[in-house]
Amino acid sequence: VTPVKVLGVLAMVDDGETDWKVVAISATDKWAEKINTIADLESALPGTLHAIREWFRLYKVPDGCPENIFALDELFMDTTYATSVIKDCYEAWQKLVDGKAGEDAAVAALTRDRRASLQGAGEGKTPPLRGDLSGLEALAEGVEPTGTVVVLEASSTTDEDHASVTIPVANMMVKQGYTVDVLYYSDEMIEKVFSVCYNTKACVCLIPEADRSKTLNGMITQIGAMGVKSGESAEAVIALLQETLEV
C-alpha cells in the first residue's frame, strides 16, 4: 500500500458508466510538500493535467476503440469533490462485500443522485465547453511543455471557422512549446471557462473586443490580474510571453 495525497478527480465515461480517475501524489514524492490541490499541480508542473486527460482520452484508440469521453465538461474537480466520490465508491463496495447491494447493481458504480447530476438530470441542456479537437497537433517528441495556453472562441463559432481559424491558432501555440486547450465561450459558461483559464500561461481570445460581453471583459481583466497574458491573436500572445521570459 502506497500512502498518497488526493488532489482531485476526473470523470471519464466508459461504456455509459462513470469511471472515476483519482489524481493523487505519493506522500513521499519530492513535490508532495508543495502540491496539495489540482491548482498546485498545474502551477508546479504545467501541462500535467492536460496530458493526463488526453492520455485517458486516447489510450484505447490503438486497439480500434473510439476516443473516451468525459463528464463535468472535462474538468478536474477539486479535493473536496474527489473525497466525496471516494467515500461514495467505498460505501458502494462495502455494500457489495456485505451482500447488501441487492438487485441494484448500479450501486457498485455510484449513487443514483450523483450519476443523475453528471448527466444533467432535471436541468436545461448545458452548452459544450469544447469543440472538435481532432485537428490539434501534439507537441514535438521530446519537447517539455512550458505551460498551457487557452484559445477561446465564441460558442456560436461555425465548424468551418473552428477548423480554418481556431485550430491553426491553437497549433501555432503548440509549435511554441505550449499545451493548448480550445474552449467555447458563452456567459452562461463563465465559471467553467474561468476555472480552466485562471491557472494557465495565456489566453488567445478570438472573440473581437467589440463583440465581447461585459462578463467576458471582466474575466479577461481578472485573469490578467493573476498574471495570465491575453491577446486577440497567437502572434500577440507569443510576443507577450516572450517579453515575460526576457524580464
Short mmCIF file of C-alpha atoms in Angstrom, two decimals:
data_model
loop_
_atom_site.label_atom_id
_atom_site.label_comp_id
_atom_site.label_asym_id
_atom_site.label_seq_id
_atom_site.Cartn_x
_atom_site.Cartn_y
_atom_site.Cartn_z
CA VAL A 1 0.00 0.00 0.00
CA THR A 2 1.39 3.39 -1.02
CA PRO A 3 0.22 6.41 1.03
CA VAL A 4 -0.92 9.21 -1.28
CA LYS A 5 -2.36 12.69 -1.11
CA VAL A 6 -5.60 13.09 -3.09
CA LEU A 7 -5.56 16.17 -5.34
CA GLY A 8 -8.71 15.83 -7.43
CA VAL A 9 -10.72 13.62 -9.75
CA LEU A 10 -11.61 13.35 -13.46
CA ALA A 11 -14.94 11.86 -14.56
CA MET A 12 -14.25 9.61 -17.54
CA VAL A 13 -17.25 7.85 -19.10
CA ASP A 14 -16.63 4.23 -20.14
CA ASP A 15 -19.42 2.27 -21.84
CA GLY A 16 -22.00 4.65 -20.37
CA GLU A 17 -20.68 4.29 -16.81
CA THR A 18 -18.71 6.86 -14.84
CA ASP A 19 -15.13 5.62 -14.49
CA TRP A 20 -13.57 7.97 -11.94
CA LYS A 21 -9.87 8.75 -12.30
CA VAL A 22 -8.50 9.98 -8.98
CA VAL A 23 -5.47 12.27 -9.27
CA ALA A 24 -3.06 11.77 -6.39
CA ILE A 25 0.58 12.23 -5.47
CA SER A 26 2.71 9.86 -3.43
CA ALA A 27 3.22 11.12 0.11
CA THR A 28 6.96 10.55 -0.34
CA ASP A 29 7.24 12.32 -3.72
CA LYS A 30 9.65 15.26 -3.82
CA TRP A 31 6.77 17.53 -4.86
CA ALA A 32 4.39 16.35 -2.12
CA GLU A 33 5.05 19.22 0.27
CA LYS A 34 4.29 21.84 -2.38
CA ILE A 35 1.36 20.18 -4.18
CA ASN A 36 -1.91 19.98 -2.25
CA THR A 37 -4.52 20.78 -4.89
CA ILE A 38 -5.22 20.47 -8.62
CA ALA A 39 -4.27 24.14 -8.99
CA ASP A 40 -0.94 23.49 -7.22
CA LEU A 41 -0.22 20.62 -9.61
CA GLU A 42 -0.80 22.73 -12.71
CA SER A 43 1.26 25.58 -11.24
CA ALA A 44 4.22 23.36 -10.29
CA LEU A 45 4.09 21.05 -13.32
CA PRO A 46 2.34 22.90 -16.17
CA GLY A 47 0.64 20.72 -18.75
CA THR A 48 0.35 17.67 -16.47
CA LEU A 49 -3.45 17.82 -16.21
CA HIS A 50 -3.85 18.22 -19.95
CA ALA A 51 -1.52 15.27 -20.52
CA ILE A 52 -3.46 13.08 -18.06
CA ARG A 53 -6.81 13.87 -19.68
CA GLU A 54 -5.52 13.34 -23.22
CA TRP A 55 -3.89 10.02 -22.28
CA PHE A 56 -7.20 8.71 -20.93
CA ARG A 57 -8.99 10.11 -23.97
CA LEU A 58 -6.78 8.26 -26.45
CA TYR A 59 -5.30 5.18 -24.80
CA LYS A 60 -7.86 2.77 -26.29
CA VAL A 61 -7.65 4.17 -29.81
CA PRO A 62 -4.70 1.94 -30.91
CA ASP A 63 -6.94 -1.06 -30.15
CA GLY A 64 -9.55 0.23 -32.60
CA CYS A 65 -11.82 1.77 -29.95
CA PRO A 66 -13.27 5.30 -30.18
CA GLU A 67 -11.87 8.11 -28.06
CA ASN A 68 -13.11 8.16 -24.48
CA ILE A 69 -15.35 11.00 -23.32
CA PHE A 70 -15.63 12.83 -20.02
CA ALA A 71 -18.40 14.23 -17.85
CA LEU A 72 -18.35 17.54 -15.96
CA ASP A 73 -17.15 19.37 -19.08
CA GLU A 74 -13.82 17.52 -18.86
CA LEU A 75 -12.81 19.49 -15.77
CA PHE A 76 -10.67 18.13 -12.95
CA MET A 77 -12.73 18.51 -9.78
CA ASP A 78 -11.12 19.59 -6.51
CA THR A 79 -10.04 17.63 -3.43
CA THR A 80 -13.38 18.02 -1.64
CA TYR A 81 -15.28 16.63 -4.63
CA ALA A 82 -12.77 13.81 -5.06
CA THR A 83 -13.04 12.83 -1.41
CA SER A 84 -16.83 12.62 -1.66
CA VAL A 85 -16.51 10.39 -4.75
CA ILE A 86 -14.08 8.10 -2.94
CA LYS A 87 -16.47 7.90 0.02
CA ASP A 88 -19.42 7.06 -2.25
CA CYS A 89 -17.46 4.36 -4.08
CA TYR A 90 -16.14 2.85 -0.85
CA GLU A 91 -19.62 2.66 0.60
CA ALA A 92 -20.90 1.02 -2.59
CA TRP A 93 -18.05 -1.52 -2.47
CA GLN A 94 -18.76 -2.23 1.20
CA LYS A 95 -22.41 -2.97 0.38
CA LEU A 96 -21.30 -5.48 -2.25
CA VAL A 97 -18.87 -7.13 0.16
CA ASP A 98 -21.56 -7.31 2.85
CA GLY A 99 -24.11 -8.68 0.39
CA LYS A 100 -26.37 -5.66 0.86
CA ALA A 101 -26.36 -4.33 -2.68
CA GLY A 102 -29.46 -6.32 -3.53
CA GLU A 103 -30.60 -6.22 -7.14
CA ASP A 104 -29.38 -2.66 -7.63
CA ALA A 105 -26.11 -3.33 -9.45
CA ALA A 106 -25.73 0.40 -10.11
CA VAL A 107 -24.68 0.89 -6.50
CA ALA A 108 -21.35 -0.69 -7.44
CA ALA A 109 -20.55 2.28 -9.64
CA LEU A 110 -22.04 5.32 -7.96
CA THR A 111 -25.13 6.59 -6.18
CA ARG A 112 -28.11 7.45 -8.40
CA ASP A 113 -28.14 11.06 -7.26
CA ARG A 114 -24.53 11.71 -8.23
CA ARG A 115 -24.93 9.95 -11.59
CA ALA A 116 -28.04 11.99 -12.34
CA SER A 117 -26.16 15.20 -11.58
CA LEU A 118 -23.40 14.20 -14.02
CA GLN A 119 -25.95 13.60 -16.75
CA GLY A 120 -27.71 16.89 -16.06
CA ALA A 121 -30.98 15.37 -14.91
CA GLY A 122 -33.61 18.00 -14.22
CA GLU A 123 -31.53 20.78 -15.73
CA GLY A 124 -31.51 22.55 -19.05
CA LYS A 125 -29.08 21.40 -21.70
CA THR A 126 -25.56 22.61 -20.93
CA PRO A 127 -23.68 24.12 -23.86
CA PRO A 128 -20.50 22.24 -24.83
CA LEU A 129 -17.24 23.57 -23.43
CA ARG A 130 -15.08 22.17 -26.20
CA GLY A 131 -15.48 21.58 -29.90
CA ASP A 132 -13.75 19.09 -32.20
CA LEU A 133 -10.07 18.90 -31.21
CA SER A 134 -9.10 16.28 -33.79
CA GLY A 135 -7.01 18.82 -35.71
CA LEU A 136 -4.97 19.81 -32.67
CA GLU A 137 -1.34 18.79 -33.08
CA ALA A 138 0.80 17.17 -30.39
CA LEU A 139 4.00 18.64 -29.02
CA ALA A 140 7.11 17.57 -30.87
CA GLU A 141 8.67 14.41 -29.47
CA GLY A 142 10.99 15.16 -26.57
CA VAL A 143 9.68 18.70 -26.05
CA GLU A 144 8.76 19.51 -22.45
CA PRO A 145 5.70 21.82 -22.30
CA THR A 146 6.38 25.26 -20.88
CA GLY A 147 2.78 25.74 -19.80
CA THR A 148 -0.80 25.69 -21.05
CA VAL A 149 -2.46 28.28 -23.28
CA VAL A 150 -6.23 28.56 -23.73
CA VAL A 151 -7.66 29.51 -27.13
CA LEU A 152 -11.11 31.00 -26.61
CA GLU A 153 -13.73 31.14 -29.35
CA ALA A 154 -17.40 32.12 -29.31
CA SER A 155 -19.91 29.34 -28.72
CA SER A 156 -21.54 30.44 -31.98
CA THR A 157 -18.38 29.70 -34.00
CA THR A 158 -19.17 27.64 -37.07
CA ASP A 159 -17.49 24.28 -37.67
CA GLU A 160 -15.79 25.80 -40.71
CA ASP A 161 -14.30 28.72 -38.75
CA HIS A 162 -13.35 26.39 -35.92
CA ALA A 163 -11.34 24.24 -38.33
CA SER A 164 -9.90 27.01 -40.52
CA VAL A 165 -9.22 29.72 -37.91
CA THR A 166 -9.26 28.42 -34.34
CA ILE A 167 -7.34 25.17 -34.75
CA PRO A 168 -4.48 26.80 -36.76
CA VAL A 169 -4.13 29.40 -33.98
CA ALA A 170 -4.00 26.61 -31.41
CA ASN A 171 -1.37 24.73 -33.42
CA MET A 172 0.73 27.88 -33.66
CA MET A 173 0.88 27.91 -29.84
CA VAL A 174 1.73 24.18 -29.81
CA LYS A 175 4.71 24.91 -32.06
CA GLN A 176 5.89 27.37 -29.39
CA GLY A 177 6.05 24.54 -26.87
CA TYR A 178 2.73 25.03 -25.09
CA THR A 179 -0.04 22.55 -24.45
CA VAL A 180 -3.31 24.05 -25.68
CA ASP A 181 -6.93 23.87 -24.61
CA VAL A 182 -9.60 25.18 -27.02
CA LEU A 183 -12.80 26.37 -25.34
CA TYR A 184 -16.13 27.72 -26.48
CA TYR A 185 -17.24 30.82 -24.59
CA SER A 186 -20.69 31.99 -23.56
CA ASP A 187 -21.63 33.99 -20.48
CA GLU A 188 -23.55 31.05 -19.01
CA MET A 189 -20.32 29.04 -19.09
CA ILE A 190 -18.21 31.74 -17.41
CA GLU A 191 -17.43 29.79 -14.23
CA LYS A 192 -16.24 26.72 -16.12
CA VAL A 193 -14.20 28.75 -18.61
CA PHE A 194 -12.64 30.78 -15.80
CA SER A 195 -11.74 27.61 -13.87
CA VAL A 196 -9.69 26.47 -16.88
CA CYS A 197 -8.17 29.87 -17.73
CA TYR A 198 -7.11 31.20 -14.37
CA ASN A 199 -4.10 28.95 -13.92
CA THR A 200 -2.73 28.96 -17.48
CA LYS A 201 0.09 30.96 -19.03
CA ALA A 202 -2.05 32.85 -21.52
CA CYS A 203 -5.38 33.16 -23.30
CA VAL A 204 -5.82 33.83 -27.01
CA CYS A 205 -9.30 35.35 -27.17
CA LEU A 206 -10.56 35.09 -30.74
CA ILE A 207 -13.74 36.96 -29.87
CA PRO A 208 -13.25 40.55 -31.17
CA GLU A 209 -13.28 43.16 -28.42
CA ALA A 210 -16.32 44.85 -29.98
CA ASP A 211 -18.29 41.59 -29.67
CA ARG A 212 -17.32 40.77 -26.07
CA SER A 213 -19.81 40.97 -23.25
CA LYS A 214 -19.09 42.80 -20.01
CA THR A 215 -18.83 39.41 -18.35
CA LEU A 216 -16.11 38.25 -20.73
CA ASN A 217 -14.21 41.54 -20.43
CA GLY A 218 -14.41 41.18 -16.66
CA MET A 219 -12.96 37.68 -16.83
CA ILE A 220 -10.11 38.80 -19.10
CA THR A 221 -9.31 41.59 -16.65
CA GLN A 222 -9.43 39.19 -13.72
CA ILE A 223 -7.14 36.56 -15.18
CA GLY A 224 -4.82 39.37 -16.29
CA ALA A 225 -4.53 40.48 -12.68
CA MET A 226 -3.46 36.92 -11.89
CA GLY A 227 -0.64 37.10 -14.42
CA VAL A 228 -2.34 35.36 -17.34
CA LYS A 229 -1.38 37.08 -20.61
CA SER A 230 -4.10 37.66 -23.19
CA GLY A 231 -4.43 38.90 -26.76
CA GLU A 232 -6.59 38.55 -29.86
CA SER A 233 -4.02 36.60 -31.88
CA ALA A 234 -1.39 33.95 -31.42
CA GLU A 235 1.29 36.42 -32.53
CA ALA A 236 0.26 38.96 -29.88
CA VAL A 237 0.24 36.38 -27.11
CA ILE A 238 3.58 34.89 -28.19
CA ALA A 239 5.12 38.37 -28.05
CA LEU A 240 3.74 38.93 -24.53
CA LEU A 241 5.05 35.57 -23.34
CA GLN A 242 8.48 36.27 -24.81
CA GLU A 243 8.56 39.62 -23.02
CA THR A 244 7.88 37.81 -19.77
CA LEU A 245 10.77 35.40 -20.40
CA GLU A 246 13.13 38.27 -21.13
CA VAL A 247 12.35 40.11 -17.88
#
